[in-house]
PDB file of C-alpha atoms in Angstrom:
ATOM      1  CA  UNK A  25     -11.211  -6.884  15.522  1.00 75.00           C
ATOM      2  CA  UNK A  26      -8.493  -4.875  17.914  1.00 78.00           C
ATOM      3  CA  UNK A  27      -9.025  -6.163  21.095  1.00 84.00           C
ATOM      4  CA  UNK A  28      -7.227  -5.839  24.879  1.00 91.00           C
ATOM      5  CA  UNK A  29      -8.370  -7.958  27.596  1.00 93.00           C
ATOM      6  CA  UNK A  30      -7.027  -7.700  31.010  1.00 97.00           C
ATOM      7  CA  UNK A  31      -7.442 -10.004  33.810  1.00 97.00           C
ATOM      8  CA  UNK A  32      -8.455 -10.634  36.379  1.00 97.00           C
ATOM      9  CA  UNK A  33     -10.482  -7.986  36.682  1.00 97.00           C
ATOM     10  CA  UNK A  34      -9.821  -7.545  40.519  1.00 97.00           C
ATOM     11  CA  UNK A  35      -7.062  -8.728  42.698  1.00 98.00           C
ATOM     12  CA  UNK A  36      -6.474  -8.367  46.186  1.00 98.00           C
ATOM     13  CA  UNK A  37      -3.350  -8.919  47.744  1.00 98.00           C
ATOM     14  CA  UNK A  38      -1.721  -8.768  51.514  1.00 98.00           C
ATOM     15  CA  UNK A  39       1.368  -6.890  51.471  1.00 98.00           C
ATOM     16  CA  UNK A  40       4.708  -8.188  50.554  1.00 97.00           C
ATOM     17  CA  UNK A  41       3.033 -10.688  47.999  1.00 98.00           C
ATOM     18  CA  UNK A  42       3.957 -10.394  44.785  1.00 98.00           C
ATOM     19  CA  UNK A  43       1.771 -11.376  42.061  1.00 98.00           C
ATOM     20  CA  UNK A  44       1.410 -10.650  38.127  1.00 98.00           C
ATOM     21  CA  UNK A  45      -1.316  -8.779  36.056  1.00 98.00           C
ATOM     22  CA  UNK A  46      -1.902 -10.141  32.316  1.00 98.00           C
ATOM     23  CA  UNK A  47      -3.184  -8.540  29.342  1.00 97.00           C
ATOM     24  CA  UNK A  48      -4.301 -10.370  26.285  1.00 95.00           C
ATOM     25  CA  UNK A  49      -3.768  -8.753  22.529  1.00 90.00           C
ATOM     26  CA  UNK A  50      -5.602  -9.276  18.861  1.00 86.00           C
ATOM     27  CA  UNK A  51      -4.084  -6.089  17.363  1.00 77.00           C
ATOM     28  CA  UNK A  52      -3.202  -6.041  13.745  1.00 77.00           C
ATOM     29  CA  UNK A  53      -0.141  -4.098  13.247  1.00 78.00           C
ATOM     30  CA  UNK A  54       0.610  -3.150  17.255  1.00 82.00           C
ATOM     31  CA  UNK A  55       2.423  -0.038  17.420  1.00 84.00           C
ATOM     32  CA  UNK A  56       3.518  -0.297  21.278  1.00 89.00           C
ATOM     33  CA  UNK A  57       1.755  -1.859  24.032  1.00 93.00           C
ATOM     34  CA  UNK A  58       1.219   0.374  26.986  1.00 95.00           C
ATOM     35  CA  UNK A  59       0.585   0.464  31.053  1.00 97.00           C
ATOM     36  CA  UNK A  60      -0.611   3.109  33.048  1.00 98.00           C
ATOM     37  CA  UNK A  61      -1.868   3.545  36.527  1.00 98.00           C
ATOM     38  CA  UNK A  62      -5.158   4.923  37.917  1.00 97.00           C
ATOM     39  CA  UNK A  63      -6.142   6.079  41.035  1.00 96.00           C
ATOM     40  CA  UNK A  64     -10.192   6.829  42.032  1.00 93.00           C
ATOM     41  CA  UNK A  65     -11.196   9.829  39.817  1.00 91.00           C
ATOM     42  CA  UNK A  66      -7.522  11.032  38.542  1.00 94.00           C
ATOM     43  CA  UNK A  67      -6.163  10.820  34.931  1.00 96.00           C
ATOM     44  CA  UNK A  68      -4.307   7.522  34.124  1.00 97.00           C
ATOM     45  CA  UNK A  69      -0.328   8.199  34.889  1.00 96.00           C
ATOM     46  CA  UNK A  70       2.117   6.435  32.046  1.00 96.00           C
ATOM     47  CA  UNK A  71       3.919   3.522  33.662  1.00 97.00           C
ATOM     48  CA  UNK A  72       5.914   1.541  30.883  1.00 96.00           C
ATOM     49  CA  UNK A  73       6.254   1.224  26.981  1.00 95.00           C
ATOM     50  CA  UNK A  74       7.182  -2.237  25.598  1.00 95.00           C
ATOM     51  CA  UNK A  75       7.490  -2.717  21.826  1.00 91.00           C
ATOM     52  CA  UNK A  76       8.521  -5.801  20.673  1.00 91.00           C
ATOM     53  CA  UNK A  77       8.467  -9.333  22.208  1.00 93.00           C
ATOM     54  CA  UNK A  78      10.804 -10.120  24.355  1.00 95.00           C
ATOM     55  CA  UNK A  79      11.154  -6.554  25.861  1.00 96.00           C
ATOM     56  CA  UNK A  80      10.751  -5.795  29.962  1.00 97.00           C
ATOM     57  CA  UNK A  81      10.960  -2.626  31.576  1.00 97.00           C
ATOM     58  CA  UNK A  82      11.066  -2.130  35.349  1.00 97.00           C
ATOM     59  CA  UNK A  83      10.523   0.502  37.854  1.00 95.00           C
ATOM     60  CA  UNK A  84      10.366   0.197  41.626  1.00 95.00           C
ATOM     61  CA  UNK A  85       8.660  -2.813  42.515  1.00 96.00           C
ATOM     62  CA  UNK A  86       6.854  -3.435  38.596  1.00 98.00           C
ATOM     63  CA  UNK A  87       8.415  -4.932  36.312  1.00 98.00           C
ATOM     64  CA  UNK A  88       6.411  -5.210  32.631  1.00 98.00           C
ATOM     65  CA  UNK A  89       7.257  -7.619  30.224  1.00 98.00           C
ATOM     66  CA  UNK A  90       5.796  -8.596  26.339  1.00 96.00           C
ATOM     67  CA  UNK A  91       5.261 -11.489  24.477  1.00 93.00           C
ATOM     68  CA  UNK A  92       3.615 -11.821  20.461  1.00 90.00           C
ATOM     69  CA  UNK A  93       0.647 -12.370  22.500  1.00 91.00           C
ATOM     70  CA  UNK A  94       0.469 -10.777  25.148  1.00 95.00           C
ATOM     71  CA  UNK A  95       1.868  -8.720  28.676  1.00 97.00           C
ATOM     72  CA  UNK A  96       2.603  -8.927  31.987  1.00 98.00           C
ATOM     73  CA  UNK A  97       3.023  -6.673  34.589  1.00 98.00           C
ATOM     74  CA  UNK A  98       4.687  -7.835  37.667  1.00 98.00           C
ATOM     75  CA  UNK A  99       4.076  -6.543  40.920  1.00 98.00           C
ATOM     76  CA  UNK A 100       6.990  -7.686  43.180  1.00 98.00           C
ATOM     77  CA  UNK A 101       6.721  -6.955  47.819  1.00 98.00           C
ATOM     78  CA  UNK A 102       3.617  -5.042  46.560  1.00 97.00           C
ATOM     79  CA  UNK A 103       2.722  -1.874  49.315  1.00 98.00           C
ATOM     80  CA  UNK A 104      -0.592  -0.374  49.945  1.00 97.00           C
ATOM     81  CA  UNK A 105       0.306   2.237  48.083  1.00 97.00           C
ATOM     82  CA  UNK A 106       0.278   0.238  45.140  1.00 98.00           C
ATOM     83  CA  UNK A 107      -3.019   0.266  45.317  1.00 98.00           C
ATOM     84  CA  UNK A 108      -4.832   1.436  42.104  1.00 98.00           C
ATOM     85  CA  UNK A 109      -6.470   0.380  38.731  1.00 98.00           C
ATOM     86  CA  UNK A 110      -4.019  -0.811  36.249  1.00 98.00           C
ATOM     87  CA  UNK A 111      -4.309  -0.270  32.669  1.00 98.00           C
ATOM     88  CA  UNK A 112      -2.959  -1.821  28.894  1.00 96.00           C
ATOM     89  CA  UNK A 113      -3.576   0.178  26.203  1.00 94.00           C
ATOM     90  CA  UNK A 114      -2.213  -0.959  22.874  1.00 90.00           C
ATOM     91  CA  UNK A 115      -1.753   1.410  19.766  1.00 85.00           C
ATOM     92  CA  UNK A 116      -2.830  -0.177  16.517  1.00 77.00           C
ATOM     93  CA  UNK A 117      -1.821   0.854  13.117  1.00 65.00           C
ATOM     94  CA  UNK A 118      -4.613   3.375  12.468  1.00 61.00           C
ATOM     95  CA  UNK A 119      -2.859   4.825  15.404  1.00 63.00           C
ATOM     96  CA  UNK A 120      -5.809   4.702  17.714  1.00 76.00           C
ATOM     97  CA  UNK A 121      -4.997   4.530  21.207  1.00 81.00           C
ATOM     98  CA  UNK A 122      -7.176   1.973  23.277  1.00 83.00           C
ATOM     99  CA  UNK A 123      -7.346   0.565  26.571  1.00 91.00           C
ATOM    100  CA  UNK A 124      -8.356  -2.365  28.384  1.00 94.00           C
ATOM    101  CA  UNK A 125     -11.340  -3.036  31.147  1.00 93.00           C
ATOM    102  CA  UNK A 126      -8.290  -2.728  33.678  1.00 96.00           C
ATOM    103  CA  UNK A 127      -7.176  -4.520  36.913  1.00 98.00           C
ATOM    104  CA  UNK A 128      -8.563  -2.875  40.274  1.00 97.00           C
ATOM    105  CA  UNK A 129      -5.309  -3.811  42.946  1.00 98.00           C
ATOM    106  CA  UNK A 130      -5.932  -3.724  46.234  1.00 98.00           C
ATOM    107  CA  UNK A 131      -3.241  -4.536  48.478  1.00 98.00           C
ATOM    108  CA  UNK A 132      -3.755  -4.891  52.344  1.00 98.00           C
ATOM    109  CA  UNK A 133      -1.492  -3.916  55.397  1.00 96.00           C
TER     110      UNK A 133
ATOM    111  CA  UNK B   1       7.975  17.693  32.797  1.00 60.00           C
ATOM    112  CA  UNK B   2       5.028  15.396  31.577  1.00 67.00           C
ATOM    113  CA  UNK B   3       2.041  17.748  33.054  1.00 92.00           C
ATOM    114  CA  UNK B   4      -1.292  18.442  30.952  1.00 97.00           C
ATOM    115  CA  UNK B   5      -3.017  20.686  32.531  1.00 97.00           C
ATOM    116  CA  UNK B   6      -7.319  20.754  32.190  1.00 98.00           C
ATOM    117  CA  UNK B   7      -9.593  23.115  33.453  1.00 97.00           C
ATOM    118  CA  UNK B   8     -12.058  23.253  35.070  1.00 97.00           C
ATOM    119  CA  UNK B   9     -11.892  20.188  37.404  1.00 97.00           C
ATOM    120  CA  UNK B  10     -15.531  19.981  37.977  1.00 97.00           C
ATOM    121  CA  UNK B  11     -18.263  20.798  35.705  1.00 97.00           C
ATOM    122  CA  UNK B  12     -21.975  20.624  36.049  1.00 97.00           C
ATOM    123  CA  UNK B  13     -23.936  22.006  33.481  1.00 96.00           C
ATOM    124  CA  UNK B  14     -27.963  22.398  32.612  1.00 94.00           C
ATOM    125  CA  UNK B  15     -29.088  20.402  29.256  1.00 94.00           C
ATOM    126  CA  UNK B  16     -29.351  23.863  27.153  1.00 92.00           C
ATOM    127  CA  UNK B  17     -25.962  25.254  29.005  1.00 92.00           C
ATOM    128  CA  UNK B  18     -23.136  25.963  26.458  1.00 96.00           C
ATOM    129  CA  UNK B  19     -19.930  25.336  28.431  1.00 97.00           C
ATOM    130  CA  UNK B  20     -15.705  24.370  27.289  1.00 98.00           C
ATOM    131  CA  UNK B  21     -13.474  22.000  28.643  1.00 98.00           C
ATOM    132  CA  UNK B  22      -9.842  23.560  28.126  1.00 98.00           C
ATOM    133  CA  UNK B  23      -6.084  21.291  27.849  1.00 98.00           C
ATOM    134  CA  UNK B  24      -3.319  22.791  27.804  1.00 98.00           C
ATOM    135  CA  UNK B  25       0.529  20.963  27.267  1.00 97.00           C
ATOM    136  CA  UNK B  26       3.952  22.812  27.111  1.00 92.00           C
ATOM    137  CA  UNK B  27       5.724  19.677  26.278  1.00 93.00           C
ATOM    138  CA  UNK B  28       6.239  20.151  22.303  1.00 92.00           C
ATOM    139  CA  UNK B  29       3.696  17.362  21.616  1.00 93.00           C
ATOM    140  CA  UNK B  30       2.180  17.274  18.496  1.00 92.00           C
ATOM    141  CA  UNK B  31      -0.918  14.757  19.059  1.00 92.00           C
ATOM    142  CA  UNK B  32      -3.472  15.900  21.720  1.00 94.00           C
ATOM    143  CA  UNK B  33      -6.440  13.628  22.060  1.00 94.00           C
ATOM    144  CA  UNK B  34     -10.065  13.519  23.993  1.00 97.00           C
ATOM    145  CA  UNK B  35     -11.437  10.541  25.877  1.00 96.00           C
ATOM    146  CA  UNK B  36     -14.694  10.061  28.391  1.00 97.00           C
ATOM    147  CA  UNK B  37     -14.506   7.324  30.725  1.00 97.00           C
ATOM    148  CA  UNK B  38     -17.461   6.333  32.717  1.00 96.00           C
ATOM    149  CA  UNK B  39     -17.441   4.872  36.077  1.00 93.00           C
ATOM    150  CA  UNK B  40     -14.973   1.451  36.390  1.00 91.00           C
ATOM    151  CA  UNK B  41     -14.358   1.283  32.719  1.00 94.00           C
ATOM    152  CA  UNK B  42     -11.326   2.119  30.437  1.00 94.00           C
ATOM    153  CA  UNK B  43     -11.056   5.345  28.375  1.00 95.00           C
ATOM    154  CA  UNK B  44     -12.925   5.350  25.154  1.00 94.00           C
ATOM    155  CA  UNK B  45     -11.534   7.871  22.484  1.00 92.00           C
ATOM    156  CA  UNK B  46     -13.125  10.763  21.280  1.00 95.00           C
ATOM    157  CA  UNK B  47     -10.681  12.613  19.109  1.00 94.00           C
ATOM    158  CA  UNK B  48      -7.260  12.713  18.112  1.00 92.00           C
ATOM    159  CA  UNK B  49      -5.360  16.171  16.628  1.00 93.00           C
ATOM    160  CA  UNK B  50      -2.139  15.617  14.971  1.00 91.00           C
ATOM    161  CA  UNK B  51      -0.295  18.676  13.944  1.00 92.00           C
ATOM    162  CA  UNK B  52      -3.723  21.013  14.896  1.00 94.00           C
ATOM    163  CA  UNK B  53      -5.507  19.129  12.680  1.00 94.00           C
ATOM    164  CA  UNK B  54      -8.624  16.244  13.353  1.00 94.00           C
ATOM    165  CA  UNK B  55      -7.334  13.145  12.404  1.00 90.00           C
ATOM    166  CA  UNK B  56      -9.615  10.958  14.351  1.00 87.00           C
ATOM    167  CA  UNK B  57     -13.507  11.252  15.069  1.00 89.00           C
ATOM    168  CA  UNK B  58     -14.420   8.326  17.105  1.00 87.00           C
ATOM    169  CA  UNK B  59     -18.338   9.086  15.947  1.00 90.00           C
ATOM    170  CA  UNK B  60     -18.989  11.138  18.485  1.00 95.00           C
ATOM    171  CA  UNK B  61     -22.193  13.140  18.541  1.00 95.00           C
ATOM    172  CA  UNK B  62     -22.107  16.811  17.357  1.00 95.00           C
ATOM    173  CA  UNK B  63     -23.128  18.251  20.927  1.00 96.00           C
ATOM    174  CA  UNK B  64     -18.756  17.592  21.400  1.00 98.00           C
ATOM    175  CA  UNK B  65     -17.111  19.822  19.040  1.00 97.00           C
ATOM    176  CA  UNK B  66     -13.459  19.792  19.585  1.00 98.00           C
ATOM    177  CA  UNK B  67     -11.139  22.681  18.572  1.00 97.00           C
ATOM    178  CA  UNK B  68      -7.213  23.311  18.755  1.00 97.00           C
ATOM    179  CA  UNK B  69      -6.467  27.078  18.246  1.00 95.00           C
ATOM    180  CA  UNK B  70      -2.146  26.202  18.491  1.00 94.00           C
ATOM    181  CA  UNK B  71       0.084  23.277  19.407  1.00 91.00           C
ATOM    182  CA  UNK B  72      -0.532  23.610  22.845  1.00 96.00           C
ATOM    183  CA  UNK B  73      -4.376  23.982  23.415  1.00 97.00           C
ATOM    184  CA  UNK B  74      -7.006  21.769  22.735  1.00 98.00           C
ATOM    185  CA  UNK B  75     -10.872  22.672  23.552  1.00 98.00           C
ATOM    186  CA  UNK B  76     -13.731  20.743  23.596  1.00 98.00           C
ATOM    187  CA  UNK B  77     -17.418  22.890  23.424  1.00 98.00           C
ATOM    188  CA  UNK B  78     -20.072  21.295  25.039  1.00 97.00           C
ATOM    189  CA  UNK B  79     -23.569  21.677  24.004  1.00 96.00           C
ATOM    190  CA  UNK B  80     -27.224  20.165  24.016  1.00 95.00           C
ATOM    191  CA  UNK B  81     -25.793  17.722  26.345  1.00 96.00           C
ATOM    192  CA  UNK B  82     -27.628  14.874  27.776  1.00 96.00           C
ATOM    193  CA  UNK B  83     -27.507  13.269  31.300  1.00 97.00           C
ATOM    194  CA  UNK B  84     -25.554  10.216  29.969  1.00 97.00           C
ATOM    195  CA  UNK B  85     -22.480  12.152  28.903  1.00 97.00           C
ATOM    196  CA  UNK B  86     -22.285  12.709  32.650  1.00 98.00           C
ATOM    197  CA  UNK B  87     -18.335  11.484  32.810  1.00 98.00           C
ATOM    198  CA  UNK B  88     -14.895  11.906  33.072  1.00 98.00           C
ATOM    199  CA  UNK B  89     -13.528  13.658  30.242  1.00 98.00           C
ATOM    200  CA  UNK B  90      -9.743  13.030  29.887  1.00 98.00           C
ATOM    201  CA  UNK B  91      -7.191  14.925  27.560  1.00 98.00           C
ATOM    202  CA  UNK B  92      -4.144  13.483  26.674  1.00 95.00           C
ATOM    203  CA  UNK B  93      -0.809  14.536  24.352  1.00 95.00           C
ATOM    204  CA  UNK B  94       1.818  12.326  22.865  1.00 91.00           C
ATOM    205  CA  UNK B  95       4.931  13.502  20.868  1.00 89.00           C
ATOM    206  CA  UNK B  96       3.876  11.933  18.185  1.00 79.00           C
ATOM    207  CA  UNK B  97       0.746   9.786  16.648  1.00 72.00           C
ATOM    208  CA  UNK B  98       3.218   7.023  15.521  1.00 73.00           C
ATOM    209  CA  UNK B  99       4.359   4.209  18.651  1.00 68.00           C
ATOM    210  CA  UNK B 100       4.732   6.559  21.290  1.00 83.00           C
ATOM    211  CA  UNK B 101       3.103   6.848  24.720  1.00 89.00           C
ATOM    212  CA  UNK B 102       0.178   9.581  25.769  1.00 91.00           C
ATOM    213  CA  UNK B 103       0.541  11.468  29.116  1.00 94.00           C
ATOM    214  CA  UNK B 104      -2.671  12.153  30.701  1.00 96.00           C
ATOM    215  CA  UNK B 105      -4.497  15.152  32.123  1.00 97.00           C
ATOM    216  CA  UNK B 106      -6.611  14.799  36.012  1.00 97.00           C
ATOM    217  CA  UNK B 107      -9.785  15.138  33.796  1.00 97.00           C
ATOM    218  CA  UNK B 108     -12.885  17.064  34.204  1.00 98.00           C
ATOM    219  CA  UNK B 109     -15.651  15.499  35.877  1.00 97.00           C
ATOM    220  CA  UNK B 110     -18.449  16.310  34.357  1.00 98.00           C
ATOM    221  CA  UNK B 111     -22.109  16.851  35.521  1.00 97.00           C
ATOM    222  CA  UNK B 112     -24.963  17.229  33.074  1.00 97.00           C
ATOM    223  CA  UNK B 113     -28.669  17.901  35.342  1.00 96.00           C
TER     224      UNK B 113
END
């Protein structure tokens, strides 16, 4: 069975310390491996495509990376602002999109 | 520009209501999709359109009918509801259905009393 498992499911961090979310993949024939970002009640907001192991991607202070097994995304001097539920969504050959439970990041002044 | 638009942005409807949710993307995407995501968990699919036509039906129940008049609309008539399908409901367009990311919608919270 597909699967995408993120942890941990919650992570709170002080300011300026950097840290890394991981997600876990079973998907048969991955077509792309995908973070977003969500804030409280908003629409997810596209972050980074990685497809093929090996791969990063950065932008600002993340910086998402992909293995045959799974991803990482690294959160580098993280600021409050950063604050937000990440999301991995992989898309699988029958070209379903589908997420992960998420990480809920909470950084701290 | 990676905007999809949805209206309304709140919703509460009555059990025998008939109501729409409406997306709309000016982007030249070709897949539009459907999800509902309940409180503190991921999106879960609904429906996927590729080239204005279904290509995915995630077994939803009937009360969801989806609908995309043109490449840039996507509808989704609401009726018969039930308080559990009290949710976000999230639209979404990619270029493609083939290995290429979604961009998102704000969602329409939705109420059913």
């Amino acid at each position: 069975e597909d699967q995408v498992t993120q942890s941990p499911e919650a992570l709170r961090l002080q300011e300026g310390e950097s840290s890394s979310l991981n997600c876990s993949y079973t998907v048969s024939g991955l077509r792309g491996l995908f973070w977003y970002r969500q804030d409280p009640g908003k629409g997810p907001e596209f972050l980074f495509t990685l497809y093929s192991a090996g791969e990063e991607k950065e932008k600002e202070r993340l910086k998402a990376t992909l293995t045959k097994k799974e991803s990482f995304l690294h959160i580098t001097a993280p600021k409050p602002e950063d604050s937000a539920t990440y999301l991995c969504a992989g898309r699988t050959g029958a070209n379903n999109l589908f997420f992960g439970t998420g990480t809920r990041l909470t950084v701290i002044p | 520009d990676t905007e999809v638009t949805q209206t309304p942005k709140h919703l509460v409807m009555g059990m025998t209501n008939k109501k729409s949710l409406k997306c709309e993307q000016h982007m030249g995407h070709r897949a539009m999709y459907w999800y509902k995501q309940k409180a503190k968990k991921p999106p879960e699919l609904m429906f996927v359109y590729s080239y204005e036509k279904l290509s995915i039906n995630e077994s939803v129940p009937s009360r969801f009918s989806p609908e995309c008049p043109n490449s840039s609309l996507l509808n989704l008539h609401l009726h018969a509801l039930q308080p559990e399908d009290s949710a976000l409901y999230l639209c979404a367009s990619s270029q493609g259905i083939l290995n290429t990311e979604a961009f998102f919608g704000q969602g329409t919270r939705l109420t059913v009393v």
